[in-house]
Each structure stands twice: as C-alpha cells, then as structure tokens.
Amino acid sequence: INSKIYFFGAHIFSQFYLSNGINNLNIDGILDNDKSKQNLRLYGTPCLVKNPEIIAKDTDVTVILRAGAYNDEITKQLIKLNPRCKIL
C-alpha cells in the first residue's frame, strides 16, 4: 500500500507547519479548491498544490486539515471524495 499524505489549503497554516519541523519529504502535496493555486508550488516550500479530486482513488490517504471555520465543510468534501480518507 502506497500511503499518501497531504495538507489541505495553500495558505499560511500549511506554510507554518512545513517551515517549523514537518518533514516535507513525507508530504505528497497541498490540496486546495482554488484552481488559480493548483499546479503551482506553495510559496517557501517544495510542495505542489493539487486539486483535491486526486484523492478519490487512493486506498490509503491522510489529509492534515487546519482551515478554521471551514474545517467541517472541507471534511465533508474530502470524505465524499474518498470515504477511506483519514483527516488530522
């Protein structure tokens, strides 16, 4: 099984974690709904921003989510895309 790990949100929260100790070698990318951010590198990191739909067929995927008031909405979106998705 090829486990995938993503952050959700190409914003300051992801940048903070990646610049303060999270090993970005273990991160497969950043998920974000904003199409203008997709296929670009998250500023200050080597991580590419991807469309969340890429998790749909993963058998083992974890998403690190810290989006404040939007957490519930994003969690529902991710679980709808992939019911096996683990959200931290």
mmCIF file of N, CA and C in Angstrom:
data_model
loop_
_atom_site.group_PDB
_atom_site.id
_atom_site.type_symbol
_atom_site.label_atom_id
_atom_site.label_comp_id
_atom_site.label_asym_id
_atom_site.label_seq_id
_atom_site.Cartn_x
_atom_site.Cartn_y
_atom_site.Cartn_z
ATOM 1 N N ILE A 1 0.855 -1.186 0.000
ATOM 2 C CA ILE A 1 0.000 0.000 0.000
ATOM 3 C C ILE A 1 0.888 1.232 0.000
ATOM 4 N N ASN A 2 0.562 2.154 -0.871
ATOM 5 C CA ASN A 2 1.329 3.372 -1.010
ATOM 6 C C ASN A 2 0.588 4.518 -0.312
ATOM 7 N N SER A 3 0.934 4.772 0.939
ATOM 8 C CA SER A 3 0.255 5.794 1.729
ATOM 9 C C SER A 3 0.596 7.192 1.231
ATOM 10 N N LYS A 4 -0.424 8.032 1.099
ATOM 11 C CA LYS A 4 -0.254 9.414 0.661
ATOM 12 C C LYS A 4 -0.624 10.343 1.809
ATOM 13 N N ILE A 5 0.131 11.437 1.940
ATOM 14 C CA ILE A 5 -0.140 12.439 2.978
ATOM 15 C C ILE A 5 -0.176 13.814 2.313
ATOM 16 N N TYR A 6 -1.249 14.540 2.577
ATOM 17 C CA TYR A 6 -1.432 15.881 2.022
ATOM 18 C C TYR A 6 -1.793 16.861 3.133
ATOM 19 N N PHE A 7 -1.466 18.126 2.915
ATOM 20 C CA PHE A 7 -2.045 19.220 3.684
ATOM 21 C C PHE A 7 -3.228 19.717 2.874
ATOM 22 N N PHE A 8 -4.227 20.289 3.541
ATOM 23 C CA PHE A 8 -5.292 20.950 2.798
ATOM 24 C C PHE A 8 -5.143 22.441 3.022
ATOM 25 N N GLY A 9 -5.089 23.160 1.931
ATOM 26 C CA GLY A 9 -5.044 24.610 1.972
ATOM 27 C C GLY A 9 -3.671 25.171 1.652
ATOM 28 N N ALA A 10 -3.590 25.843 0.515
ATOM 29 C CA ALA A 10 -2.350 26.518 0.118
ATOM 30 C C ALA A 10 -2.356 27.902 0.746
ATOM 31 N N HIS A 11 -2.082 27.922 2.056
ATOM 32 C CA HIS A 11 -2.123 29.178 2.794
ATOM 33 C C HIS A 11 -1.134 29.140 3.949
ATOM 34 N N ILE A 12 -1.176 30.142 4.770
ATOM 35 C CA ILE A 12 -0.181 30.340 5.836
ATOM 36 C C ILE A 12 -0.125 29.176 6.821
ATOM 37 N N PHE A 13 -1.236 28.499 7.081
ATOM 38 C CA PHE A 13 -1.214 27.390 8.035
ATOM 39 C C PHE A 13 -0.296 26.268 7.539
ATOM 40 N N SER A 14 -0.421 25.909 6.276
ATOM 41 C CA SER A 14 0.443 24.866 5.718
ATOM 42 C C SER A 14 1.898 25.326 5.700
ATOM 43 N N GLN A 15 2.124 26.575 5.311
ATOM 44 C CA GLN A 15 3.485 27.117 5.288
ATOM 45 C C GLN A 15 4.100 27.075 6.685
ATOM 46 N N PHE A 16 3.317 27.416 7.692
ATOM 47 C CA PHE A 16 3.811 27.420 9.072
ATOM 48 C C PHE A 16 4.313 26.037 9.478
ATOM 49 N N TYR A 17 3.493 25.020 9.257
ATOM 50 C CA TYR A 17 3.890 23.662 9.651
ATOM 51 C C TYR A 17 5.100 23.172 8.859
ATOM 52 N N LEU A 18 5.120 23.461 7.575
ATOM 53 C CA LEU A 18 6.219 22.998 6.736
ATOM 54 C C LEU A 18 7.532 23.718 7.051
ATOM 55 N N SER A 19 7.449 24.936 7.544
ATOM 56 C CA SER A 19 8.676 25.667 7.873
ATOM 57 C C SER A 19 9.094 25.479 9.326
ATOM 58 N N ASN A 20 8.282 24.779 10.115
ATOM 59 C CA ASN A 20 8.584 24.608 11.538
ATOM 60 C C ASN A 20 8.643 23.147 11.966
ATOM 61 N N GLY A 21 9.213 22.307 11.114
ATOM 62 C CA GLY A 21 9.505 20.965 11.581
ATOM 63 C C GLY A 21 8.828 19.805 10.896
ATOM 64 N N ILE A 22 7.715 20.019 10.203
ATOM 65 C CA ILE A 22 7.100 18.913 9.470
ATOM 66 C C ILE A 22 8.032 18.589 8.296
ATOM 67 N N ASN A 23 8.388 17.339 8.158
ATOM 68 C CA ASN A 23 9.292 16.920 7.095
ATOM 69 C C ASN A 23 8.550 16.906 5.770
ATOM 70 N N ASN A 24 8.857 17.872 4.895
ATOM 71 C CA ASN A 24 8.117 17.959 3.635
ATOM 72 C C ASN A 24 8.439 16.823 2.677
ATOM 73 N N LEU A 25 9.450 16.020 2.975
ATOM 74 C CA LEU A 25 9.733 14.860 2.132
ATOM 75 C C LEU A 25 8.641 13.811 2.245
ATOM 76 N N ASN A 26 7.890 13.835 3.352
ATOM 77 C CA ASN A 26 6.798 12.887 3.556
ATOM 78 C C ASN A 26 5.458 13.406 3.046
ATOM 79 N N ILE A 27 5.413 14.644 2.574
ATOM 80 C CA ILE A 27 4.175 15.259 2.119
ATOM 81 C C ILE A 27 4.076 15.108 0.602
ATOM 82 N N ASP A 28 2.951 14.569 0.135
ATOM 83 C CA ASP A 28 2.750 14.354 -1.293
ATOM 84 C C ASP A 28 2.195 15.582 -2.005
ATOM 85 N N GLY A 29 1.855 16.604 -1.251
ATOM 86 C CA GLY A 29 1.374 17.836 -1.857
ATOM 87 C C GLY A 29 0.396 18.564 -0.967
ATOM 88 N N ILE A 30 -0.090 19.668 -1.485
ATOM 89 C CA ILE A 30 -1.061 20.514 -0.800
ATOM 90 C C ILE A 30 -2.341 20.467 -1.632
ATOM 91 N N LEU A 31 -3.457 20.197 -0.995
ATOM 92 C CA LEU A 31 -4.749 20.195 -1.687
ATOM 93 C C LEU A 31 -5.407 21.556 -1.507
ATOM 94 N N ASP A 32 -5.994 22.087 -2.576
ATOM 95 C CA ASP A 32 -6.705 23.364 -2.476
ATOM 96 C C ASP A 32 -7.751 23.431 -3.581
ATOM 97 N N ASN A 33 -8.917 23.959 -3.249
ATOM 98 C CA ASN A 33 -10.006 24.088 -4.215
ATOM 99 C C ASN A 33 -9.793 25.225 -5.210
ATOM 100 N N ASP A 34 -8.934 26.169 -4.885
ATOM 101 C CA ASP A 34 -8.696 27.337 -5.737
ATOM 102 C C ASP A 34 -7.871 26.929 -6.964
ATOM 103 N N LYS A 35 -8.511 26.908 -8.123
ATOM 104 C CA LYS A 35 -7.846 26.475 -9.351
ATOM 105 C C LYS A 35 -6.664 27.370 -9.717
ATOM 106 N N SER A 36 -6.678 28.637 -9.286
ATOM 107 C CA SER A 36 -5.564 29.537 -9.608
ATOM 108 C C SER A 36 -4.295 29.172 -8.835
ATOM 109 N N LYS A 37 -4.422 28.376 -7.775
ATOM 110 C CA LYS A 37 -3.264 27.935 -6.991
ATOM 111 C C LYS A 37 -2.762 26.564 -7.425
ATOM 112 N N GLN A 38 -3.606 25.802 -8.095
ATOM 113 C CA GLN A 38 -3.269 24.421 -8.456
ATOM 114 C C GLN A 38 -2.150 24.366 -9.496
ATOM 115 N N ASN A 39 -1.311 23.348 -9.360
ATOM 116 C CA ASN A 39 -0.157 23.109 -10.231
ATOM 117 C C ASN A 39 0.954 24.137 -10.044
ATOM 118 N N LEU A 40 0.897 24.867 -8.950
ATOM 119 C CA LEU A 40 1.958 25.800 -8.581
ATOM 120 C C LEU A 40 2.572 25.335 -7.268
ATOM 121 N N ARG A 41 3.764 25.822 -6.974
ATOM 122 C CA ARG A 41 4.440 25.492 -5.725
ATOM 123 C C ARG A 41 3.948 26.433 -4.626
ATOM 124 N N LEU A 42 3.697 25.874 -3.435
ATOM 125 C CA LEU A 42 3.323 26.694 -2.285
ATOM 126 C C LEU A 42 4.542 27.517 -1.895
ATOM 127 N N TYR A 43 4.380 28.815 -1.842
ATOM 128 C CA TYR A 43 5.490 29.737 -1.581
ATOM 129 C C TYR A 43 6.313 29.294 -0.368
ATOM 130 N N GLY A 44 7.621 29.250 -0.551
ATOM 131 C CA GLY A 44 8.533 28.897 0.534
ATOM 132 C C GLY A 44 8.691 27.413 0.785
ATOM 133 N N THR A 45 8.050 26.576 -0.043
ATOM 134 C CA THR A 45 8.131 25.127 0.137
ATOM 135 C C THR A 45 8.373 24.465 -1.223
ATOM 136 N N PRO A 46 8.789 23.206 -1.208
ATOM 137 C CA PRO A 46 8.913 22.473 -2.474
ATOM 138 C C PRO A 46 7.604 21.778 -2.876
ATOM 139 N N CYS A 47 6.532 21.980 -2.128
ATOM 140 C CA CYS A 47 5.276 21.250 -2.320
ATOM 141 C C CYS A 47 4.402 21.876 -3.407
ATOM 142 N N LEU A 48 3.857 21.013 -4.271
ATOM 143 C CA LEU A 48 2.936 21.468 -5.305
ATOM 144 C C LEU A 48 1.503 21.446 -4.795
ATOM 145 N N VAL A 49 0.716 22.405 -5.267
ATOM 146 C CA VAL A 49 -0.697 22.485 -4.919
ATOM 147 C C VAL A 49 -1.475 21.682 -5.956
ATOM 148 N N LYS A 50 -2.395 20.845 -5.459
ATOM 149 C CA LYS A 50 -3.139 19.933 -6.324
ATOM 150 C C LYS A 50 -4.643 20.040 -6.079
ATOM 151 N N ASN A 51 -5.411 19.602 -7.061
ATOM 152 C CA ASN A 51 -6.857 19.542 -6.944
ATOM 153 C C ASN A 51 -7.219 18.423 -5.958
ATOM 154 N N PRO A 52 -8.109 18.678 -5.005
ATOM 155 C CA PRO A 52 -8.478 17.647 -4.030
ATOM 156 C C PRO A 52 -9.025 16.361 -4.655
ATOM 157 N N GLU A 53 -9.528 16.438 -5.868
ATOM 158 C CA GLU A 53 -10.106 15.259 -6.511
ATOM 159 C C GLU A 53 -9.085 14.142 -6.730
ATOM 160 N N ILE A 54 -7.799 14.453 -6.618
ATOM 161 C CA ILE A 54 -6.786 13.411 -6.839
ATOM 162 C C ILE A 54 -6.823 12.328 -5.761
ATOM 163 N N ILE A 55 -7.474 12.601 -4.615
ATOM 164 C CA ILE A 55 -7.519 11.591 -3.545
ATOM 165 C C ILE A 55 -8.611 10.554 -3.759
ATOM 166 N N ALA A 56 -9.455 10.759 -4.745
ATOM 167 C CA ALA A 56 -10.641 9.913 -4.929
ATOM 168 C C ALA A 56 -10.318 8.425 -5.032
ATOM 169 N N LYS A 57 -9.219 8.067 -5.673
ATOM 170 C CA LYS A 57 -8.922 6.652 -5.906
ATOM 171 C C LYS A 57 -7.824 6.108 -4.995
ATOM 172 N N ASP A 58 -7.313 6.939 -4.094
ATOM 173 C CA ASP A 58 -6.267 6.469 -3.175
ATOM 174 C C ASP A 58 -6.855 5.472 -2.181
ATOM 175 N N THR A 59 -6.117 4.416 -1.909
ATOM 176 C CA THR A 59 -6.587 3.433 -0.939
ATOM 177 C C THR A 59 -6.131 3.770 0.472
ATOM 178 N N ASP A 60 -5.085 4.567 0.596
ATOM 179 C CA ASP A 60 -4.563 4.953 1.911
ATOM 180 C C ASP A 60 -4.108 6.399 1.834
ATOM 181 N N VAL A 61 -4.946 7.299 2.319
ATOM 182 C CA VAL A 61 -4.638 8.726 2.222
ATOM 183 C C VAL A 61 -4.975 9.420 3.536
ATOM 184 N N THR A 62 -4.092 10.335 3.934
ATOM 185 C CA THR A 62 -4.298 11.152 5.125
ATOM 186 C C THR A 62 -4.185 12.616 4.722
ATOM 187 N N VAL A 63 -5.111 13.435 5.229
ATOM 188 C CA VAL A 63 -5.082 14.865 4.951
ATOM 189 C C VAL A 63 -4.981 15.609 6.283
ATOM 190 N N ILE A 64 -3.983 16.470 6.362
ATOM 191 C CA ILE A 64 -3.803 17.329 7.534
ATOM 192 C C ILE A 64 -4.591 18.596 7.256
ATOM 193 N N LEU A 65 -5.581 18.856 8.090
ATOM 194 C CA LEU A 65 -6.524 19.949 7.841
ATOM 195 C C LEU A 65 -6.510 20.943 8.994
ATOM 196 N N ARG A 66 -6.277 22.192 8.644
ATOM 197 C CA ARG A 66 -6.374 23.274 9.612
ATOM 198 C C ARG A 66 -6.869 24.503 8.853
ATOM 199 N N ALA A 67 -8.173 24.613 8.753
ATOM 200 C CA ALA A 67 -8.764 25.687 7.955
ATOM 201 C C ALA A 67 -9.812 26.464 8.738
ATOM 202 N N GLY A 68 -9.701 26.466 10.050
ATOM 203 C CA GLY A 68 -10.583 27.272 10.891
ATOM 204 C C GLY A 68 -12.047 26.963 10.699
ATOM 205 N N ALA A 69 -12.808 27.981 10.383
ATOM 206 C CA ALA A 69 -14.262 27.863 10.268
ATOM 207 C C ALA A 69 -14.699 26.952 9.129
ATOM 208 N N TYR A 70 -13.788 26.630 8.226
ATOM 209 C CA TYR A 70 -14.137 25.811 7.067
ATOM 210 C C TYR A 70 -13.854 24.324 7.262
ATOM 211 N N ASN A 71 -13.332 23.933 8.426
ATOM 212 C CA ASN A 71 -12.965 22.537 8.662
ATOM 213 C C ASN A 71 -14.104 21.552 8.389
ATOM 214 N N ASP A 72 -15.294 21.824 8.905
ATOM 215 C CA ASP A 72 -16.422 20.897 8.724
ATOM 216 C C ASP A 72 -16.792 20.744 7.251
ATOM 217 N N GLU A 73 -16.856 21.850 6.548
ATOM 218 C CA GLU A 73 -17.208 21.833 5.127
ATOM 219 C C GLU A 73 -16.161 21.057 4.318
ATOM 220 N N ILE A 74 -14.895 21.294 4.593
ATOM 221 C CA ILE A 74 -13.819 20.615 3.872
ATOM 222 C C ILE A 74 -13.792 19.132 4.223
ATOM 223 N N THR A 75 -14.008 18.795 5.492
ATOM 224 C CA THR A 75 -14.055 17.388 5.906
ATOM 225 C C THR A 75 -15.129 16.649 5.121
ATOM 226 N N LYS A 76 -16.321 17.229 5.004
ATOM 227 C CA LYS A 76 -17.407 16.600 4.241
ATOM 228 C C LYS A 76 -17.011 16.409 2.785
ATOM 229 N N GLN A 77 -16.352 17.405 2.207
ATOM 230 C CA GLN A 77 -15.908 17.318 0.822
ATOM 231 C C GLN A 77 -14.925 16.162 0.642
ATOM 232 N N LEU A 78 -13.946 16.069 1.541
ATOM 233 C CA LEU A 78 -12.916 15.039 1.426
ATOM 234 C C LEU A 78 -13.485 13.630 1.615
ATOM 235 N N ILE A 79 -14.377 13.480 2.582
ATOM 236 C CA ILE A 79 -14.996 12.167 2.833
ATOM 237 C C ILE A 79 -15.888 11.761 1.653
ATOM 238 N N LYS A 80 -16.535 12.738 1.034
ATOM 239 C CA LYS A 80 -17.348 12.441 -0.148
ATOM 240 C C LYS A 80 -16.453 11.983 -1.312
ATOM 241 N N LEU A 81 -15.289 12.605 -1.444
ATOM 242 C CA LEU A 81 -14.339 12.207 -2.491
ATOM 243 C C LEU A 81 -13.752 10.826 -2.228
ATOM 244 N N ASN A 82 -13.475 10.563 -0.938
ATOM 245 C CA ASN A 82 -12.838 9.295 -0.565
ATOM 246 C C ASN A 82 -13.231 8.936 0.869
ATOM 247 N N PRO A 83 -14.182 8.047 1.043
ATOM 248 C CA PRO A 83 -14.646 7.666 2.381
ATOM 249 C C PRO A 83 -13.549 7.054 3.265
ATOM 250 N N ARG A 84 -12.469 6.582 2.655
ATOM 251 C CA ARG A 84 -11.358 5.990 3.422
ATOM 252 C C ARG A 84 -10.345 7.034 3.891
ATOM 253 N N CYS A 85 -10.542 8.280 3.519
ATOM 254 C CA CYS A 85 -9.611 9.360 3.851
ATOM 255 C C CYS A 85 -9.559 9.575 5.367
ATOM 256 N N LYS A 86 -8.344 9.621 5.899
ATOM 257 C CA LYS A 86 -8.146 9.960 7.311
ATOM 258 C C LYS A 86 -7.834 11.439 7.398
ATOM 259 N N ILE A 87 -8.459 12.127 8.323
ATOM 260 C CA ILE A 87 -8.273 13.574 8.445
ATOM 261 C C ILE A 87 -7.729 13.885 9.827
ATOM 262 N N LEU A 88 -6.616 14.597 9.842
ATOM 263 C CA LEU A 88 -5.985 15.020 11.104
ATOM 264 C C LEU A 88 -6.169 16.500 11.296
#
